[in-house]
Amino acid sequence: MAKPLPAPVSAAVLLLQVCLADQGEVRPRGMFGGYGFYLDDKIFGLWLYDGLFLKVDAQTKARFADAGFSPFDYTNDKGTLVTMPYYRIPMDQQAPDTLGPWVRLAVDAAKRSPSKVKKR
């Protein structure tokens, strides 16, 4: 039997599902001590550090930055700052009517990203 999701992740899945009701089922997968959110096997969001992050690409990054959202970055073990293609969505933007457009941008960015070829 699958392990139940933590309450904040379950709430995020429900919220994302409302935003994407016409596009398919949102599937969470555990990763990095958090969760990735997938639609049609493409990752479009993350739940890490008690926050929701949505995927950006060259076409959408400026919109997220201009809205004042913060990029997901971290310092690796070599001391280098690494910026990932995800932006944190503040709590005041996490209602279906305000979050929906951002989620759709993230899904579109995920669809544009190349699929990774699995190594055998």
Short mmCIF file of N, CA and C in Angstrom, two decimals:
data_model
loop_
_atom_site.label_atom_id
_atom_site.label_comp_id
_atom_site.label_asym_id
_atom_site.label_seq_id
_atom_site.Cartn_x
_atom_site.Cartn_y
_atom_site.Cartn_z
N MET A 1 0.84 -1.18 0.00
CA MET A 1 0.00 0.00 0.00
C MET A 1 0.88 1.24 0.00
N ALA A 2 0.50 2.24 -0.77
CA ALA A 2 1.28 3.47 -0.87
C ALA A 2 1.24 4.25 0.44
N LYS A 3 2.37 4.85 0.74
CA LYS A 3 2.49 5.68 1.93
C LYS A 3 1.66 6.95 1.73
N PRO A 4 0.86 7.35 2.73
CA PRO A 4 0.06 8.57 2.58
C PRO A 4 0.95 9.80 2.43
N LEU A 5 0.47 10.76 1.68
CA LEU A 5 1.20 12.01 1.49
C LEU A 5 1.08 12.88 2.73
N PRO A 6 2.12 13.66 3.05
CA PRO A 6 1.98 14.64 4.13
C PRO A 6 0.85 15.61 3.81
N ALA A 7 0.20 16.13 4.82
CA ALA A 7 -0.97 17.00 4.64
C ALA A 7 -0.70 18.18 3.70
N PRO A 8 0.43 18.91 3.84
CA PRO A 8 0.64 20.05 2.93
C PRO A 8 0.77 19.61 1.47
N VAL A 9 1.36 18.45 1.24
CA VAL A 9 1.51 17.95 -0.13
C VAL A 9 0.16 17.53 -0.68
N SER A 10 -0.64 16.86 0.14
CA SER A 10 -1.99 16.48 -0.29
C SER A 10 -2.81 17.70 -0.67
N ALA A 11 -2.70 18.75 0.14
CA ALA A 11 -3.42 19.99 -0.15
C ALA A 11 -2.92 20.61 -1.46
N ALA A 12 -1.61 20.58 -1.68
CA ALA A 12 -1.05 21.13 -2.91
C ALA A 12 -1.52 20.33 -4.12
N VAL A 13 -1.56 19.00 -4.00
CA VAL A 13 -2.04 18.16 -5.10
C VAL A 13 -3.48 18.50 -5.44
N LEU A 14 -4.32 18.64 -4.42
CA LEU A 14 -5.72 19.00 -4.66
C LEU A 14 -5.85 20.36 -5.34
N LEU A 15 -5.07 21.32 -4.88
CA LEU A 15 -5.10 22.65 -5.46
C LEU A 15 -4.65 22.61 -6.92
N LEU A 16 -3.56 21.91 -7.19
CA LEU A 16 -3.06 21.81 -8.56
C LEU A 16 -4.05 21.08 -9.45
N GLN A 17 -4.71 20.07 -8.90
CA GLN A 17 -5.70 19.33 -9.67
C GLN A 17 -6.87 20.23 -10.05
N VAL A 18 -7.29 21.10 -9.14
CA VAL A 18 -8.36 22.06 -9.45
C VAL A 18 -7.92 22.97 -10.59
N CYS A 19 -6.68 23.44 -10.54
CA CYS A 19 -6.17 24.34 -11.57
C CYS A 19 -6.05 23.66 -12.93
N LEU A 20 -5.84 22.35 -12.93
CA LEU A 20 -5.60 21.61 -14.17
C LEU A 20 -6.70 20.60 -14.47
N ALA A 21 -7.89 20.83 -13.95
CA ALA A 21 -8.98 19.85 -14.07
C ALA A 21 -9.26 19.43 -15.50
N ASP A 22 -9.08 20.34 -16.44
CA ASP A 22 -9.38 20.01 -17.83
C ASP A 22 -8.20 19.40 -18.58
N GLN A 23 -7.06 19.23 -17.91
CA GLN A 23 -5.86 18.76 -18.61
C GLN A 23 -5.41 17.36 -18.22
N GLY A 24 -5.87 16.82 -17.13
CA GLY A 24 -5.44 15.49 -16.73
C GLY A 24 -5.19 15.40 -15.24
N GLU A 25 -4.63 14.28 -14.83
CA GLU A 25 -4.41 14.02 -13.41
C GLU A 25 -3.01 14.42 -12.97
N VAL A 26 -2.93 15.18 -11.90
CA VAL A 26 -1.65 15.55 -11.29
C VAL A 26 -1.18 14.38 -10.45
N ARG A 27 0.07 13.98 -10.66
CA ARG A 27 0.64 12.85 -9.91
C ARG A 27 1.87 13.32 -9.12
N PRO A 28 1.85 13.13 -7.79
CA PRO A 28 3.03 13.47 -6.99
C PRO A 28 3.99 12.29 -6.93
N ARG A 29 5.29 12.59 -6.93
CA ARG A 29 6.32 11.56 -6.76
C ARG A 29 7.35 12.10 -5.78
N GLY A 30 7.74 11.26 -4.82
CA GLY A 30 8.74 11.66 -3.85
C GLY A 30 10.09 11.88 -4.51
N MET A 31 10.77 12.95 -4.10
CA MET A 31 12.11 13.24 -4.62
C MET A 31 12.79 14.29 -3.75
N PHE A 32 14.10 14.17 -3.55
CA PHE A 32 14.92 15.16 -2.85
C PHE A 32 14.39 15.53 -1.47
N GLY A 33 13.71 14.65 -0.81
CA GLY A 33 13.12 14.97 0.48
C GLY A 33 11.85 15.79 0.33
N GLY A 34 11.36 15.93 -0.88
CA GLY A 34 10.12 16.64 -1.17
C GLY A 34 9.32 15.84 -2.18
N TYR A 35 8.60 16.53 -3.04
CA TYR A 35 7.77 15.87 -4.05
C TYR A 35 7.83 16.64 -5.35
N GLY A 36 7.79 15.89 -6.44
CA GLY A 36 7.62 16.48 -7.77
C GLY A 36 6.18 16.30 -8.20
N PHE A 37 5.64 17.26 -8.93
CA PHE A 37 4.28 17.18 -9.45
C PHE A 37 4.34 17.00 -10.96
N TYR A 38 3.67 15.97 -11.44
CA TYR A 38 3.73 15.59 -12.85
C TYR A 38 2.35 15.64 -13.49
N LEU A 39 2.34 15.99 -14.76
CA LEU A 39 1.16 15.88 -15.61
C LEU A 39 1.66 15.26 -16.91
N ASP A 40 1.06 14.14 -17.30
CA ASP A 40 1.49 13.43 -18.51
C ASP A 40 2.99 13.13 -18.49
N ASP A 41 3.50 12.68 -17.36
CA ASP A 41 4.90 12.30 -17.18
C ASP A 41 5.90 13.44 -17.36
N LYS A 42 5.43 14.67 -17.28
CA LYS A 42 6.31 15.83 -17.34
C LYS A 42 6.24 16.55 -16.00
N ILE A 43 7.39 16.81 -15.40
CA ILE A 43 7.40 17.49 -14.11
C ILE A 43 7.20 19.00 -14.33
N PHE A 44 6.25 19.56 -13.61
CA PHE A 44 5.96 20.99 -13.75
C PHE A 44 6.05 21.73 -12.42
N GLY A 45 6.20 21.01 -11.32
CA GLY A 45 6.25 21.67 -10.02
C GLY A 45 6.93 20.81 -8.98
N LEU A 46 7.29 21.46 -7.88
CA LEU A 46 7.95 20.80 -6.75
C LEU A 46 7.32 21.27 -5.45
N TRP A 47 7.35 20.40 -4.46
CA TRP A 47 7.04 20.78 -3.08
C TRP A 47 8.31 20.50 -2.30
N LEU A 48 9.02 21.57 -1.94
CA LEU A 48 10.27 21.47 -1.18
C LEU A 48 10.28 22.56 -0.13
N TYR A 49 10.91 22.27 1.00
CA TYR A 49 11.08 23.27 2.06
C TYR A 49 9.75 23.96 2.39
N ASP A 50 8.69 23.16 2.47
CA ASP A 50 7.36 23.67 2.79
C ASP A 50 6.88 24.76 1.83
N GLY A 51 7.23 24.62 0.57
CA GLY A 51 6.78 25.60 -0.41
C GLY A 51 6.55 24.99 -1.77
N LEU A 52 5.73 25.67 -2.56
CA LEU A 52 5.41 25.25 -3.91
C LEU A 52 6.29 26.01 -4.89
N PHE A 53 6.94 25.27 -5.77
CA PHE A 53 7.78 25.83 -6.83
C PHE A 53 7.22 25.37 -8.17
N LEU A 54 7.18 26.27 -9.15
CA LEU A 54 6.70 25.93 -10.48
C LEU A 54 7.79 26.11 -11.52
N LYS A 55 7.77 25.26 -12.52
CA LYS A 55 8.79 25.23 -13.57
C LYS A 55 8.70 26.46 -14.47
N VAL A 56 9.87 26.97 -14.85
CA VAL A 56 9.98 28.07 -15.81
C VAL A 56 10.91 27.64 -16.94
N ASP A 57 10.86 28.37 -18.03
CA ASP A 57 11.82 28.20 -19.11
C ASP A 57 12.11 29.59 -19.68
N ALA A 58 12.83 29.64 -20.79
CA ALA A 58 13.21 30.93 -21.37
C ALA A 58 11.99 31.79 -21.70
N GLN A 59 10.88 31.16 -22.06
CA GLN A 59 9.68 31.91 -22.43
C GLN A 59 8.89 32.44 -21.23
N THR A 60 9.06 31.84 -20.05
CA THR A 60 8.23 32.21 -18.91
C THR A 60 8.99 32.78 -17.71
N LYS A 61 10.28 32.60 -17.69
CA LYS A 61 11.08 33.01 -16.52
C LYS A 61 10.87 34.48 -16.14
N ALA A 62 10.88 35.36 -17.12
CA ALA A 62 10.74 36.80 -16.83
C ALA A 62 9.39 37.11 -16.20
N ARG A 63 8.34 36.42 -16.61
CA ARG A 63 7.01 36.68 -16.02
C ARG A 63 7.00 36.34 -14.54
N PHE A 64 7.62 35.22 -14.17
CA PHE A 64 7.68 34.82 -12.77
C PHE A 64 8.54 35.81 -11.98
N ALA A 65 9.69 36.20 -12.55
CA ALA A 65 10.58 37.14 -11.87
C ALA A 65 9.91 38.51 -11.73
N ASP A 66 9.24 38.97 -12.79
CA ASP A 66 8.56 40.27 -12.75
C ASP A 66 7.43 40.30 -11.73
N ALA A 67 6.85 39.14 -11.44
CA ALA A 67 5.79 39.05 -10.43
C ALA A 67 6.36 39.05 -9.01
N GLY A 68 7.69 39.02 -8.90
CA GLY A 68 8.33 39.04 -7.59
C GLY A 68 8.56 37.67 -6.98
N PHE A 69 8.37 36.61 -7.76
CA PHE A 69 8.60 35.26 -7.25
C PHE A 69 10.11 34.99 -7.20
N SER A 70 10.53 34.15 -6.27
CA SER A 70 11.94 33.87 -6.05
C SER A 70 12.36 32.57 -6.73
N PRO A 71 13.56 32.57 -7.35
CA PRO A 71 14.03 31.33 -7.97
C PRO A 71 14.46 30.32 -6.92
N PHE A 72 14.43 29.06 -7.30
CA PHE A 72 14.91 27.98 -6.45
C PHE A 72 16.40 27.85 -6.72
N ASP A 73 17.19 28.22 -5.73
CA ASP A 73 18.63 28.05 -5.86
C ASP A 73 19.21 27.49 -4.57
N TYR A 74 20.39 26.94 -4.71
CA TYR A 74 21.08 26.35 -3.55
C TYR A 74 22.57 26.37 -3.82
N THR A 75 23.36 26.22 -2.78
CA THR A 75 24.80 26.13 -2.90
C THR A 75 25.19 24.66 -2.83
N ASN A 76 25.88 24.19 -3.87
CA ASN A 76 26.26 22.77 -3.89
C ASN A 76 27.47 22.52 -3.00
N ASP A 77 27.91 21.27 -2.95
CA ASP A 77 29.00 20.90 -2.05
C ASP A 77 30.34 21.50 -2.46
N LYS A 78 30.44 22.08 -3.65
CA LYS A 78 31.66 22.75 -4.09
C LYS A 78 31.60 24.25 -3.84
N GLY A 79 30.49 24.71 -3.25
CA GLY A 79 30.34 26.12 -2.94
C GLY A 79 29.80 26.96 -4.09
N THR A 80 29.33 26.31 -5.13
CA THR A 80 28.79 27.01 -6.30
C THR A 80 27.28 27.19 -6.16
N LEU A 81 26.81 28.40 -6.45
CA LEU A 81 25.37 28.65 -6.43
C LEU A 81 24.75 28.04 -7.68
N VAL A 82 23.76 27.19 -7.48
CA VAL A 82 23.05 26.52 -8.58
C VAL A 82 21.62 27.04 -8.58
N THR A 83 21.17 27.54 -9.72
CA THR A 83 19.79 28.01 -9.86
C THR A 83 19.04 27.02 -10.73
N MET A 84 17.95 26.52 -10.19
CA MET A 84 17.12 25.54 -10.89
C MET A 84 16.00 26.27 -11.65
N PRO A 85 15.40 25.62 -12.65
CA PRO A 85 14.35 26.28 -13.44
C PRO A 85 12.97 26.22 -12.77
N TYR A 86 12.94 26.63 -11.51
CA TYR A 86 11.69 26.65 -10.74
C TYR A 86 11.64 27.93 -9.92
N TYR A 87 10.44 28.47 -9.75
CA TYR A 87 10.24 29.66 -8.93
C TYR A 87 9.23 29.36 -7.83
N ARG A 88 9.53 29.90 -6.63
CA ARG A 88 8.65 29.70 -5.48
C ARG A 88 7.41 30.58 -5.62
N ILE A 89 6.26 29.97 -5.36
CA ILE A 89 4.99 30.68 -5.46
C ILE A 89 4.56 31.08 -4.05
N PRO A 90 4.43 32.39 -3.79
CA PRO A 90 4.05 32.82 -2.44
C PRO A 90 2.64 32.36 -2.07
N MET A 91 2.40 32.24 -0.78
CA MET A 91 1.10 31.77 -0.28
C MET A 91 -0.05 32.63 -0.79
N ASP A 92 0.15 33.94 -0.93
CA ASP A 92 -0.96 34.79 -1.37
C ASP A 92 -1.34 34.57 -2.84
N GLN A 93 -0.58 33.76 -3.54
CA GLN A 93 -0.90 33.41 -4.93
C GLN A 93 -1.42 31.98 -5.06
N GLN A 94 -1.65 31.32 -3.93
CA GLN A 94 -2.01 29.91 -3.96
C GLN A 94 -3.50 29.65 -3.78
N ALA A 95 -4.32 30.45 -4.42
CA ALA A 95 -5.76 30.18 -4.52
C ALA A 95 -6.00 29.80 -5.98
N PRO A 96 -6.98 28.94 -6.24
CA PRO A 96 -7.17 28.46 -7.61
C PRO A 96 -7.26 29.56 -8.67
N ASP A 97 -7.95 30.66 -8.36
CA ASP A 97 -8.11 31.71 -9.37
C ASP A 97 -6.81 32.45 -9.66
N THR A 98 -5.95 32.61 -8.66
CA THR A 98 -4.67 33.29 -8.89
C THR A 98 -3.57 32.32 -9.29
N LEU A 99 -3.61 31.11 -8.79
CA LEU A 99 -2.57 30.13 -9.10
C LEU A 99 -2.74 29.52 -10.49
N GLY A 100 -3.97 29.37 -10.94
CA GLY A 100 -4.24 28.69 -12.21
C GLY A 100 -3.39 29.15 -13.38
N PRO A 101 -3.32 30.45 -13.66
CA PRO A 101 -2.50 30.90 -14.79
C PRO A 101 -1.02 30.54 -14.65
N TRP A 102 -0.49 30.60 -13.42
CA TRP A 102 0.92 30.25 -13.20
C TRP A 102 1.15 28.76 -13.42
N VAL A 103 0.21 27.95 -12.96
CA VAL A 103 0.34 26.50 -13.15
C VAL A 103 0.31 26.16 -14.64
N ARG A 104 -0.57 26.80 -15.38
CA ARG A 104 -0.63 26.53 -16.82
C ARG A 104 0.66 26.94 -17.52
N LEU A 105 1.26 28.06 -17.10
CA LEU A 105 2.57 28.45 -17.65
C LEU A 105 3.63 27.39 -17.34
N ALA A 106 3.60 26.86 -16.12
CA ALA A 106 4.57 25.84 -15.72
C ALA A 106 4.37 24.55 -16.53
N VAL A 107 3.13 24.16 -16.73
CA VAL A 107 2.85 22.95 -17.53
C VAL A 107 3.31 23.16 -18.96
N ASP A 108 3.07 24.34 -19.52
CA ASP A 108 3.53 24.63 -20.88
C ASP A 108 5.05 24.57 -20.96
N ALA A 109 5.74 25.12 -19.95
CA ALA A 109 7.21 25.05 -19.92
C ALA A 109 7.67 23.60 -19.84
N ALA A 110 7.00 22.80 -19.04
CA ALA A 110 7.36 21.38 -18.92
C ALA A 110 7.17 20.66 -20.25
N LYS A 111 6.10 20.97 -20.95
CA LYS A 111 5.84 20.32 -22.25
C LYS A 111 6.89 20.71 -23.28
N ARG A 112 7.43 21.92 -23.18
CA ARG A 112 8.46 22.36 -24.13
C ARG A 112 9.82 21.77 -23.82
N SER A 113 10.04 21.31 -22.58
CA SER A 113 11.35 20.79 -22.21
C SER A 113 11.56 19.42 -22.86
N PRO A 114 12.80 19.15 -23.27
CA PRO A 114 13.06 17.86 -23.91
C PRO A 114 12.89 16.71 -22.92
N SER A 115 12.42 15.61 -23.42
CA SER A 115 12.29 14.41 -22.58
C SER A 115 13.67 13.81 -22.38
N LYS A 116 13.90 13.33 -21.17
CA LYS A 116 15.17 12.67 -20.87
C LYS A 116 15.09 11.24 -21.35
N VAL A 117 16.16 10.79 -21.97
CA VAL A 117 16.23 9.40 -22.41
C VAL A 117 16.75 8.58 -21.26
N LYS A 118 16.01 7.52 -20.91
CA LYS A 118 16.43 6.66 -19.80
C LYS A 118 17.61 5.80 -20.24
N LYS A 119 18.63 5.75 -19.37
CA LYS A 119 19.79 4.89 -19.63
C LYS A 119 19.44 3.46 -19.30
N ARG A 120 19.99 2.55 -20.05
CA ARG A 120 19.74 1.12 -19.79
C ARG A 120 20.89 0.50 -19.06
#
